[in-house]
CSV table of C-alpha atoms and ligand atoms in Angstrom, one decimal:
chain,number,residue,atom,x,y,z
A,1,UNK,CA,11.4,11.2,-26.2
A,2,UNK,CA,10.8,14.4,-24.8
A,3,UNK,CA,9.8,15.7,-21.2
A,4,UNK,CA,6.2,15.3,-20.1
A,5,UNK,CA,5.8,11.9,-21.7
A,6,UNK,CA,6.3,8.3,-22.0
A,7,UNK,CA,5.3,4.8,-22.8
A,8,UNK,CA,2.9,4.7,-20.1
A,9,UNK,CA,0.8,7.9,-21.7
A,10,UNK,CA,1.2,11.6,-21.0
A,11,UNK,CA,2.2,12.8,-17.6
A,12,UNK,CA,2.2,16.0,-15.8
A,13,UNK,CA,5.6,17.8,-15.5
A,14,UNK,CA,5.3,17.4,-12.1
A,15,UNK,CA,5.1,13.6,-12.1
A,16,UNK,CA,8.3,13.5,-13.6
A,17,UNK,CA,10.1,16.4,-11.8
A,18,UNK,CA,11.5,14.7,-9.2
A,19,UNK,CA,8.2,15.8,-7.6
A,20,UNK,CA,8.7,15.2,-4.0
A,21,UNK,CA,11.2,17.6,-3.6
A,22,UNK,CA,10.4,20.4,-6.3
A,23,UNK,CA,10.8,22.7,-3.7
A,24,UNK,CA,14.7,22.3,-3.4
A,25,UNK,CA,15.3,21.6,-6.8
A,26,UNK,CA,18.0,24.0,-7.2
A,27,UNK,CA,19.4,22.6,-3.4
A,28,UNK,CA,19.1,19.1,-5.5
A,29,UNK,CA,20.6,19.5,-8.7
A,30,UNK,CA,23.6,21.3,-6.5
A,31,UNK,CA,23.7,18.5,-3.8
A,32,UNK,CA,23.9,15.9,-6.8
A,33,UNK,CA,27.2,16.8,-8.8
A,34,UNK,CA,27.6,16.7,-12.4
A,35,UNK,CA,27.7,13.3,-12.4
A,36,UNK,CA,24.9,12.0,-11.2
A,37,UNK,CA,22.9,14.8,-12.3
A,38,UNK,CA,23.9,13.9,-15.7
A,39,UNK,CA,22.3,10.5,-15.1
A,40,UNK,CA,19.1,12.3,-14.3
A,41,UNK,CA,19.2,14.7,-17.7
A,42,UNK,CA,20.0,12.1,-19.8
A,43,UNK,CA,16.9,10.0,-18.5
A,44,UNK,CA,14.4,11.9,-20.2
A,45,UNK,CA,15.6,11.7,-23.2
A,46,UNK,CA,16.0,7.7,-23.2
A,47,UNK,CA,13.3,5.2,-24.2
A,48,UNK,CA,11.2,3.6,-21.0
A,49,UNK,CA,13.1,0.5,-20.7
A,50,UNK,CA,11.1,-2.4,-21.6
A,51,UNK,CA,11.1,-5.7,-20.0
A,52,UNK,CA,8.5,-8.1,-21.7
A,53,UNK,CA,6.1,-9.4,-18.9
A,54,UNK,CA,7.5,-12.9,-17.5
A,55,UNK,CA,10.9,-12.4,-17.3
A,56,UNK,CA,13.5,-11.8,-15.2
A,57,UNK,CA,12.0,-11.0,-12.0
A,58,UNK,CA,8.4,-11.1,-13.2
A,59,UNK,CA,8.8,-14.8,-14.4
A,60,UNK,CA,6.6,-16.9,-12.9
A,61,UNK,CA,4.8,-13.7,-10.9
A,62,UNK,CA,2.0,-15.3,-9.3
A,63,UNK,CA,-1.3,-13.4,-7.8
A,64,UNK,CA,-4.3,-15.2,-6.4
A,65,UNK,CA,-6.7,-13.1,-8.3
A,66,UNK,CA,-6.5,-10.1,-11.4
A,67,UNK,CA,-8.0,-7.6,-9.5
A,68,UNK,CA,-8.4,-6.0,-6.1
A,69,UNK,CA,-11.5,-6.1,-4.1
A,70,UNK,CA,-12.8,-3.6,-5.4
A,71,UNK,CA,-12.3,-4.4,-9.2
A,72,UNK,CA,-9.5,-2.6,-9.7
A,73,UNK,CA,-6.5,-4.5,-12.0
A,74,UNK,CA,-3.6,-5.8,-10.6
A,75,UNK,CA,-0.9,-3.5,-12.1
A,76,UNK,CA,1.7,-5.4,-14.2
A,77,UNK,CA,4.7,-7.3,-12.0
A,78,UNK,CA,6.6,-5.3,-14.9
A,79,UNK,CA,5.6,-2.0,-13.5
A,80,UNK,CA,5.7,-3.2,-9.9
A,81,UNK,CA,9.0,-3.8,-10.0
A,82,UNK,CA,10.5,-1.1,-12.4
A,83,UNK,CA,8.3,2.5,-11.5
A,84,UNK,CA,9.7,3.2,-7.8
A,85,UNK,CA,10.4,5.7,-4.8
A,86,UNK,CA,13.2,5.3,-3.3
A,87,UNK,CA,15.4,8.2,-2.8
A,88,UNK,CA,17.6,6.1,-1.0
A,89,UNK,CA,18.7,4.9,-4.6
A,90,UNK,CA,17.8,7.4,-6.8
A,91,UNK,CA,15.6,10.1,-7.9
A,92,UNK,CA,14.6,8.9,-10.8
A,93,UNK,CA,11.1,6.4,-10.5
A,94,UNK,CA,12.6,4.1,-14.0
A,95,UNK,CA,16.3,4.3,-12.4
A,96,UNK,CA,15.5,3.2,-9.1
A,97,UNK,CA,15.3,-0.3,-9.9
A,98,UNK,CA,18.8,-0.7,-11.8
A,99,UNK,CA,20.5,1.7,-9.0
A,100,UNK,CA,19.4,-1.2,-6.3
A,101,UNK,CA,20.5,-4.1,-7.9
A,102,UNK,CA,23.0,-4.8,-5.4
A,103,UNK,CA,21.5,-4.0,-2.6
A,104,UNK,CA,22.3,-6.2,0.2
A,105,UNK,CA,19.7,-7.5,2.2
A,106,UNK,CA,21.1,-10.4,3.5
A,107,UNK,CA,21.8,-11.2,6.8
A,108,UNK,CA,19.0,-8.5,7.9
A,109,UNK,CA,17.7,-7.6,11.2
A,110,UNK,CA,14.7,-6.2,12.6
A,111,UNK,CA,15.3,-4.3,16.3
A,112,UNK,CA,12.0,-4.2,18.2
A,113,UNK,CA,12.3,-1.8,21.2
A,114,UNK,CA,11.1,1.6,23.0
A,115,UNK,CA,8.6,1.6,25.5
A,116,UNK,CA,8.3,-2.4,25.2
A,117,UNK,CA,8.4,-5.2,27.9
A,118,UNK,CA,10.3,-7.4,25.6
A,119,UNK,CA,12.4,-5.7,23.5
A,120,UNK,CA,14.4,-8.0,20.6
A,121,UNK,CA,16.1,-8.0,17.4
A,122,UNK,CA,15.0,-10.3,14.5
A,123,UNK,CA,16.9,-12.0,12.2
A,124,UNK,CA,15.1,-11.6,8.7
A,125,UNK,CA,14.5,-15.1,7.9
A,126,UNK,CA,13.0,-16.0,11.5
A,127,UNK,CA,10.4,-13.4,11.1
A,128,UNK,CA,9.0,-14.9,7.5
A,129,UNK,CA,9.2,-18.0,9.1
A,130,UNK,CA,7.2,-17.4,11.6
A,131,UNK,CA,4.4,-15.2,10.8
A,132,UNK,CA,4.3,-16.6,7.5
A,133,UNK,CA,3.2,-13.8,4.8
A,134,UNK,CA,0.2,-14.0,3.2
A,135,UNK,CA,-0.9,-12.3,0.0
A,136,UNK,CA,-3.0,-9.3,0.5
A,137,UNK,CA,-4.1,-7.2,-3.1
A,138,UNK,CA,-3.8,-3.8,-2.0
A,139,UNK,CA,-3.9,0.0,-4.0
A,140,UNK,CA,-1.4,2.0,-2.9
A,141,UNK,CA,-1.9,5.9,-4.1
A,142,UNK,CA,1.1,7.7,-4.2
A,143,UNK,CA,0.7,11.5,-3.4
A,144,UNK,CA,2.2,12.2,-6.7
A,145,UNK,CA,-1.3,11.2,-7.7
A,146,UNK,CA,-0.1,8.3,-9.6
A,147,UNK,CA,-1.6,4.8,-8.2
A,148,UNK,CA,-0.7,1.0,-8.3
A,149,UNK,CA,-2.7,-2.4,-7.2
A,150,UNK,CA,0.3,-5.1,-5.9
A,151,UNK,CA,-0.6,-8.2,-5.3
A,152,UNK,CA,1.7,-7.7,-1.4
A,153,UNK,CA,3.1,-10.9,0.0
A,154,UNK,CA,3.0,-9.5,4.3
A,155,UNK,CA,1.9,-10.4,8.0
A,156,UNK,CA,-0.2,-8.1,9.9
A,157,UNK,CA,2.6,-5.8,12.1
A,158,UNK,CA,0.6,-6.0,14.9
A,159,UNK,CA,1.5,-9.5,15.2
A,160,UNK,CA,4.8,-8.7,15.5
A,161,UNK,CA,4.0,-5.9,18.3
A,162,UNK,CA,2.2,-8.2,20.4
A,163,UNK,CA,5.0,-10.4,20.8
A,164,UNK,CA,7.4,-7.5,22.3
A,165,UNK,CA,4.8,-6.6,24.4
A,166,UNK,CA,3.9,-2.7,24.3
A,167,UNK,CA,3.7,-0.5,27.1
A,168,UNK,CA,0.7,1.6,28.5
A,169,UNK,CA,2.8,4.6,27.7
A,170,UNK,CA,3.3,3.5,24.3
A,171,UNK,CA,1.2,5.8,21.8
A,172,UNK,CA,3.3,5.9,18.6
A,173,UNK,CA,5.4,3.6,16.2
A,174,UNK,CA,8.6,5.2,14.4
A,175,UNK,CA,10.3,3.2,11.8
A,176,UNK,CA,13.5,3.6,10.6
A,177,UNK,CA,15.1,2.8,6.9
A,178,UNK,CA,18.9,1.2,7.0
A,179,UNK,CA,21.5,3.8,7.0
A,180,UNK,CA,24.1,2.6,4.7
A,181,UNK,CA,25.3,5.9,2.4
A,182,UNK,CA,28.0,3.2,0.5
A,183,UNK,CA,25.1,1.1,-0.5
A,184,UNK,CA,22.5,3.9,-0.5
A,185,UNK,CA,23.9,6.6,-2.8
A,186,UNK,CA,21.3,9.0,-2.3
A,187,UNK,CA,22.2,9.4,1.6
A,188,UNK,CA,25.4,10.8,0.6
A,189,UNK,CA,23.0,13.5,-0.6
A,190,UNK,CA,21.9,15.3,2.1
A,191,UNK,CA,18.5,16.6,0.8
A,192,UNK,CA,16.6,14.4,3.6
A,193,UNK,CA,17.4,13.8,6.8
A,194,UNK,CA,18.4,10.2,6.7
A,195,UNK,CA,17.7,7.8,7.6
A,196,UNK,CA,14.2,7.3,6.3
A,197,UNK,CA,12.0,7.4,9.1
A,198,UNK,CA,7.8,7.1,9.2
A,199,UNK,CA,5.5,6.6,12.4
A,200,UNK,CA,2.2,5.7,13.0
A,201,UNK,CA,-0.3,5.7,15.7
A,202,UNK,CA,-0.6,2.6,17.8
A,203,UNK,CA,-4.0,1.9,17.1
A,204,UNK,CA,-3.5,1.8,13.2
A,205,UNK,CA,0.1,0.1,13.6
A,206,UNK,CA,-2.1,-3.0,14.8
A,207,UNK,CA,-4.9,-2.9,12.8
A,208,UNK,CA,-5.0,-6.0,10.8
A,209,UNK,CA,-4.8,-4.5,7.3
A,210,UNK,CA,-1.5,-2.8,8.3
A,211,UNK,CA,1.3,-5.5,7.0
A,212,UNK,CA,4.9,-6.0,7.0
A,213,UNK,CA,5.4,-7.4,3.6
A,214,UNK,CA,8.1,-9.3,2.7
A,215,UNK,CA,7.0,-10.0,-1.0
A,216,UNK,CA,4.8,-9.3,-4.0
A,217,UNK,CA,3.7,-11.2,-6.9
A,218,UNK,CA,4.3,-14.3,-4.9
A,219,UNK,CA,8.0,-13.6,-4.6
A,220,UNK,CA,10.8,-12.3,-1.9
A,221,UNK,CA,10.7,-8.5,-2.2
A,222,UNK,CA,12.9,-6.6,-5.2
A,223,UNK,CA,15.2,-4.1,-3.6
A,224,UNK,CA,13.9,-1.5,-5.3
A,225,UNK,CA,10.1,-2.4,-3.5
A,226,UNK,CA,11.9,-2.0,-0.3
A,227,UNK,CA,13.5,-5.4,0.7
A,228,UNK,CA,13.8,-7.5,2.6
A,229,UNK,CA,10.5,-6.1,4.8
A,230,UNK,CA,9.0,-2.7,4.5
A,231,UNK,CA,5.3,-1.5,5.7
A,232,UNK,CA,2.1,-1.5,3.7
A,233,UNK,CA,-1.2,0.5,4.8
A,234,UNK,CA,-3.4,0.8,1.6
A,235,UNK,CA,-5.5,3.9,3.1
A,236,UNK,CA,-2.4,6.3,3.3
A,237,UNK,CA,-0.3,8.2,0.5
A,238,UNK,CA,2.6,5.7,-0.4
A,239,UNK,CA,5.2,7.7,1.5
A,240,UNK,CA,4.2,6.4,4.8
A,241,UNK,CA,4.8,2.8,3.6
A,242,UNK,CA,8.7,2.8,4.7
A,243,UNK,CA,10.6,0.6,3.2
A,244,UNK,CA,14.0,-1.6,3.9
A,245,UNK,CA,13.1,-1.3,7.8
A,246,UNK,CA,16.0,-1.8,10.4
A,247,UNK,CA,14.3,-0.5,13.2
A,248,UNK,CA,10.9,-0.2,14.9
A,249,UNK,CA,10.2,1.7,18.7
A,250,UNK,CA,7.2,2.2,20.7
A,251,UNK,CA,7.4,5.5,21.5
A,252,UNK,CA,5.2,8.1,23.5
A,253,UNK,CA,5.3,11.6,21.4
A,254,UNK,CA,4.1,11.3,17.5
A,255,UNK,CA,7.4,10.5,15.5
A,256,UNK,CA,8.3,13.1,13.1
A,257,UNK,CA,8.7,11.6,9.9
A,258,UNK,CA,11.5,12.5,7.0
A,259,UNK,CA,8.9,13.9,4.5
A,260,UNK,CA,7.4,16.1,7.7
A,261,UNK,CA,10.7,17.6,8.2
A,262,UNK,CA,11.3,18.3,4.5
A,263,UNK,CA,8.4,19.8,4.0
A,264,UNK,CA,5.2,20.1,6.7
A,265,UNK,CA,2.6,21.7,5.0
A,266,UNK,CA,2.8,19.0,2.0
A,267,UNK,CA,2.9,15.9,4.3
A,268,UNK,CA,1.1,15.8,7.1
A,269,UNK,CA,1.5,12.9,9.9
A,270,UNK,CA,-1.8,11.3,8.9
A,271,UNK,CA,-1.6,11.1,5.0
A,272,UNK,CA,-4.8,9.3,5.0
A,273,UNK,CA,-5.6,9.3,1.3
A,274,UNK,CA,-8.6,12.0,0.5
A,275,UNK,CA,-9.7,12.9,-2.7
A,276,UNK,CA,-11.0,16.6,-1.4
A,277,UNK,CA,-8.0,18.0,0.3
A,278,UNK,CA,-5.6,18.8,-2.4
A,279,UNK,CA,-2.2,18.4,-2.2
A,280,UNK,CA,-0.7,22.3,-2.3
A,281,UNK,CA,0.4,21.9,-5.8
A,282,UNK,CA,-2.2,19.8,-7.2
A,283,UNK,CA,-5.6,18.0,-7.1
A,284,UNK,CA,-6.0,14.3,-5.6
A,285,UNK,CA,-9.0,13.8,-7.0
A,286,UNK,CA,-7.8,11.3,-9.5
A,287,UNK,CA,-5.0,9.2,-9.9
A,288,UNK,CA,-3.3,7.8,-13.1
A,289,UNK,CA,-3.0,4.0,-12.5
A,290,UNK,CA,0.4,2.9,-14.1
A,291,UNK,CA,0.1,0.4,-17.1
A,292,UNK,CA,-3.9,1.5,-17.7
A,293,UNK,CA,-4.3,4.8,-19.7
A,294,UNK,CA,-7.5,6.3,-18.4
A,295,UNK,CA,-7.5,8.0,-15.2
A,296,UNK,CA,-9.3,6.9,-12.3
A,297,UNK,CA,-11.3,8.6,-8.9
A,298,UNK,CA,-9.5,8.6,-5.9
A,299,UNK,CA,-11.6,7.0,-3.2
A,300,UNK,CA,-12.0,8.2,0.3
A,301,UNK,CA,-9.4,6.7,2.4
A,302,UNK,CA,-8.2,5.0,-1.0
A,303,UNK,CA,-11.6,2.6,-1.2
A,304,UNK,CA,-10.7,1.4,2.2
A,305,UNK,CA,-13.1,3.8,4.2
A,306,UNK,CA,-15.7,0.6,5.3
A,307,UNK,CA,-12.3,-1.0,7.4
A,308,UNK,CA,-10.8,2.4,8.9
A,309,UNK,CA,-13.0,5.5,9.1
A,310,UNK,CA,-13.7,3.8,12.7
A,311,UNK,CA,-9.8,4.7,13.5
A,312,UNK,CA,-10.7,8.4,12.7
A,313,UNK,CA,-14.0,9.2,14.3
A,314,UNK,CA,-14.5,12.5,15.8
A,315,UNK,CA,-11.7,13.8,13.8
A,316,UNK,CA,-11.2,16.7,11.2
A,317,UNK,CA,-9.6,14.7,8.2
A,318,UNK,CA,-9.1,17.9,6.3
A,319,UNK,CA,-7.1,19.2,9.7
A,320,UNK,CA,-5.4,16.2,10.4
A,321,UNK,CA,-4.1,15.5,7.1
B,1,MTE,N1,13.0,4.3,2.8
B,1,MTE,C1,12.1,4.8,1.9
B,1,MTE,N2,10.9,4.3,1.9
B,1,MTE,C2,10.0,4.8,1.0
B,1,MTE,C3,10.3,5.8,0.0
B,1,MTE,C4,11.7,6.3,0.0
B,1,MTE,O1,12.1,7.1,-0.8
B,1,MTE,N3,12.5,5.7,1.0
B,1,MTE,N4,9.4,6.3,-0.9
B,1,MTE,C5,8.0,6.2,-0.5
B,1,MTE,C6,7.0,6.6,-1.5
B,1,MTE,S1,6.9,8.3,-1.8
B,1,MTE,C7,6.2,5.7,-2.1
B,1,MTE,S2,5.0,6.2,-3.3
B,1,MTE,C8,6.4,4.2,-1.9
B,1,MTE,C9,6.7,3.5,-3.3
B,1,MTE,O2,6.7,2.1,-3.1
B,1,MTE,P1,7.0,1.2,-4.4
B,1,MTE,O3,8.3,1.7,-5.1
B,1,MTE,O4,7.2,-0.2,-3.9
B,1,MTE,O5,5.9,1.3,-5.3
B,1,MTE,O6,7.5,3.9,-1.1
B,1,MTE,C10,7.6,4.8,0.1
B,1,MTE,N5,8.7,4.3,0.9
B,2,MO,MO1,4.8,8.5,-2.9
């Protein structure tokens, strides 16, 4: 099978570099080693891997409804589950999946703290207890220009915020992925500056249709999706939906995220999702939703513009991207 294509229908070269970080490839392929670099080569040539639908993971996947609110189909668990970021594990979307497979995610704590009244750790397990997730059918749009609708199992975060109590001072969130290079290979790898981290302003952190989630199709969270809890906003490019989080602070200046320190003219703190501003290497006017073949429009604020513009008023979106 050659470069440029696969089962899913033809792709752009850049949807299969390992796009993200094009602009370091040579700093990439260098930082990988023969080895794993190998791995990567070797990937193109190799059929997609095919898991029939309904098994494995995907058995018994379970979704209240076959499309999103807006009509849009529910990708397949199949694809869910085996078309990934997470450089954490690899750089390869199809490898991702097999790379995390023994990903440890349990015991698992969340620490709570900053500029808080009532800063705590939780345990994993307590928090899914007690905020028990609820499904929420959301599109996430990567900025690859590639798109998915997941049927997310979550909580809205600002539950959890309430309970540690913010301070006045308080403006921001920052998030932070696990730091685990023997588990994470691709921290060993120092093309980002691990760990992992994202931010958000307060005011979107506890809007209700940002979630924690904890699960999708109706089931605990595949490592490769970012168990055992990682952040869902459907209105932003999928980079700012962190996953495997460790660590959350209230904090006063706007966090600087991993992706902003990489590479600040591609990834701006916002990343609210908008069709008009291109990305510097391509358009994001349309999006190719994995396991359909025709393309689709990319909506203003990814279809969610009714809920959030509100968050955004008086601001310059193409400024503040
Ligand atoms: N820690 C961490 N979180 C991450 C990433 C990553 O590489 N590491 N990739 C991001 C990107 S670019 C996207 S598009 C989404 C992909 O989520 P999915 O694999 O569950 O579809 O995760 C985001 N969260
Ligand atoms: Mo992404």
């Amino acid at each position: 099978m050659g470069e440029g294509e696969n089962l899913m229908g033809k792709i752009h070269s850049h949807e299969i570099t390992p796009e993200h970080i094009y602009f370091s490839r040579r700093k990439f392929i260098a930082g990988m080693g023969a080895l794993v670099a190998g791995t990567i080569l070797s990937s193109a040539c190799r059929p997609q891997k095919i898991t029939p639908e309904g098994t494995g993971f995907c058995a018994g996947a379970a979704a209240s409804a076959s499309t999103d609110e807006l009509g849009a189909k529910l990708t397949p668990c199949n694809d869910v589950i085996n078309y990934n970021n997470f450089y954490e594990f690899s750089f390869d979307k199809e490898d991702v999946g097999d790379a995390a497979k023994n990903f440890k995610t349990s015991p698992w704590t969340v620490t709570v703290g900053g500029m808080v009244n009532k800063p705590r750790t939780f345990d994993i397990d307590e928090l899914v207890r007690r905020f028990s997730p609820e499904e929420r059918i959301y599109r996430m749009r990567c900025v690859e220009a590639w798109s998915m609708v997941i049927p997310w199992l979550g909580f809205p975060l600002g539950k959890l915020l309430k309970e540690v109590e913010p301070q006045s001072r308080a403006k921001y969130v920052r998030f932070e992925t696990l730091y685990n290079p023997e588990q994470m290979p691709g921290q060993k790898i120092d093309l980002l500056a691990w760990p992992y981290v994202e931010g958000l302003r307060l005011d979107e952190a506890m809007y209700n249709l940002t979630i924690l989630s904890t699960g999708l199709y109706g089931k605990p969270l595949p490592a490769q999706n970012g168990a055992p809890v990682r952040l869902v906003l459907p209105w932003k490019y999928g980079f700012k939906n962190i996953k495997s989080i460790v660590k959350i602070d209230l904090v006063e200046e706007m966090p600087v995220s991993t992706w902003a320190v990489a590479q600040p003219q591609e990834y701006g703190f916002y990343a609210n999702v908008n069709p008009e501003v291109d990305h510097p290497r391509w358009s994001q006017a349309s999006e190719r939703r994995i396991g359909e073949l025709a393309r689709a429009k990319t909506l203003m604020l990814n279809g969610y513009g009714n809920e959030v513009a509100q968050l955004y008023t008086g601001m310059d979106l193409t400024k503040f991207y």
